[in-house]
């Protein structure tokens, strides 16, 4: 089946940029997502990108997609302590079912 | 709108007991789904539904039943709880042709 891989942990200093990486195996992926989960809460969609795009920017967030290498990244500029959370990469394949496959999540720890 | 509402937030069961996790959404979403989240495992799809009267199995359906008699509700039943079902359960929904999933705040279940 399809696979989505992420590193489990990332630690950064407040004010630095964070880059969370994700790789996927489904070459027919149509949408790729980043979700954020704060402690004790459900997941919230941060941003998503269509597979025919290579970059999307939204305020402090930049998503880069390298479709050839099946690599997705999320860059958070000027990382704040409030950005500490688990970040999930997800993708949906072709066919219109929109059932996402999630990665295991990257725990981002922001320290002063 | 309340969004996606899950009850209860916490539950402790003994092995062999049965219970139903409730999920309701007030956004008239056609698609609803149940995930379980385990440490280091990310989100795994249990069951999903693309509309009232239609359900299908996800990645880890064993030990769980679902039904979808109305658009709003999608309960998840554990027929005979096992310690392996100790997890955090999330319900999610979305409109028919929309890529954005809306998550509930989760139910933390412990089976002793």
GROMACS .gro file of C-alpha atoms in nm, chain A residues 8 31 33 35 37 40-45 48 50 86 88 92 96-100 102-105, chain B residues 31 35 37 40-43 45 48 50 88 90 94-106:
model
   50
    8UNK     CA    1   0.961   1.156   1.451
   31UNK     CA    2  -0.331   1.634  -0.279
   33UNK     CA    3  -0.143   1.801   0.328
   35UNK     CA    4  -0.199   1.883   0.961
   37UNK     CA    5  -0.208   1.844   1.634
   40UNK     CA    6  -0.511   1.685   2.376
   41UNK     CA    7  -0.671   1.801   2.052
   42UNK     CA    8  -0.767   1.666   1.714
   43UNK     CA    9  -0.584   1.742   1.392
   44UNK     CA   10  -0.628   2.073   1.215
   45UNK     CA   11  -0.545   2.129   0.851
   48UNK     CA   12  -0.227   2.165   0.141
   50UNK     CA   13  -0.203   2.017  -0.534
   86UNK     CA   14   0.286   1.720   1.617
   88UNK     CA   15   0.133   1.515   1.014
   92UNK     CA   16  -0.461   1.133  -0.117
   96UNK     CA   17  -1.155   1.092  -0.607
   97UNK     CA   18  -1.200   0.897  -0.285
   98UNK     CA   19  -0.999   1.157  -0.091
   99UNK     CA   20  -0.914   0.905   0.178
  100UNK     CA   21  -0.584   1.035   0.312
  102UNK     CA   22  -0.111   0.981   0.712
  103UNK     CA   23   0.250   0.973   0.817
  104UNK     CA   24   0.340   0.895   1.178
  105UNK     CA   25   0.381   1.261   1.268
  143UNK     CA   26  -1.797   1.157   0.433
  147UNK     CA   27  -0.914   0.674   1.309
  149UNK     CA   28  -0.389   0.707   1.701
  152UNK     CA   29   0.468   0.630   1.691
  153UNK     CA   30   0.200   0.484   1.460
  154UNK     CA   31   0.031   0.795   1.331
  155UNK     CA   32  -0.334   0.770   1.233
  157UNK     CA   33  -0.820   0.432   0.941
  160UNK     CA   34  -1.538   0.514   0.687
  162UNK     CA   35  -1.936   0.811   0.209
  200UNK     CA   36  -0.701   0.761   2.115
  202UNK     CA   37  -1.064   1.040   1.627
  206UNK     CA   38  -1.564   1.631   0.509
  207UNK     CA   39  -1.802   1.732   0.230
  208UNK     CA   40  -1.829   1.503  -0.071
  209UNK     CA   41  -1.586   1.675  -0.305
  210UNK     CA   42  -1.358   1.857  -0.069
  211UNK     CA   43  -1.014   1.763   0.040
  212UNK     CA   44  -1.026   1.915   0.390
  213UNK     CA   45  -1.094   1.682   0.682
  214UNK     CA   46  -1.248   1.820   1.000
  215UNK     CA   47  -1.149   1.630   1.315
  216UNK     CA   48  -1.318   1.586   1.649
  217UNK     CA   49  -1.119   1.636   1.968
  218UNK     CA   50  -1.078   1.264   2.031
   0.00000   0.00000   0.00000
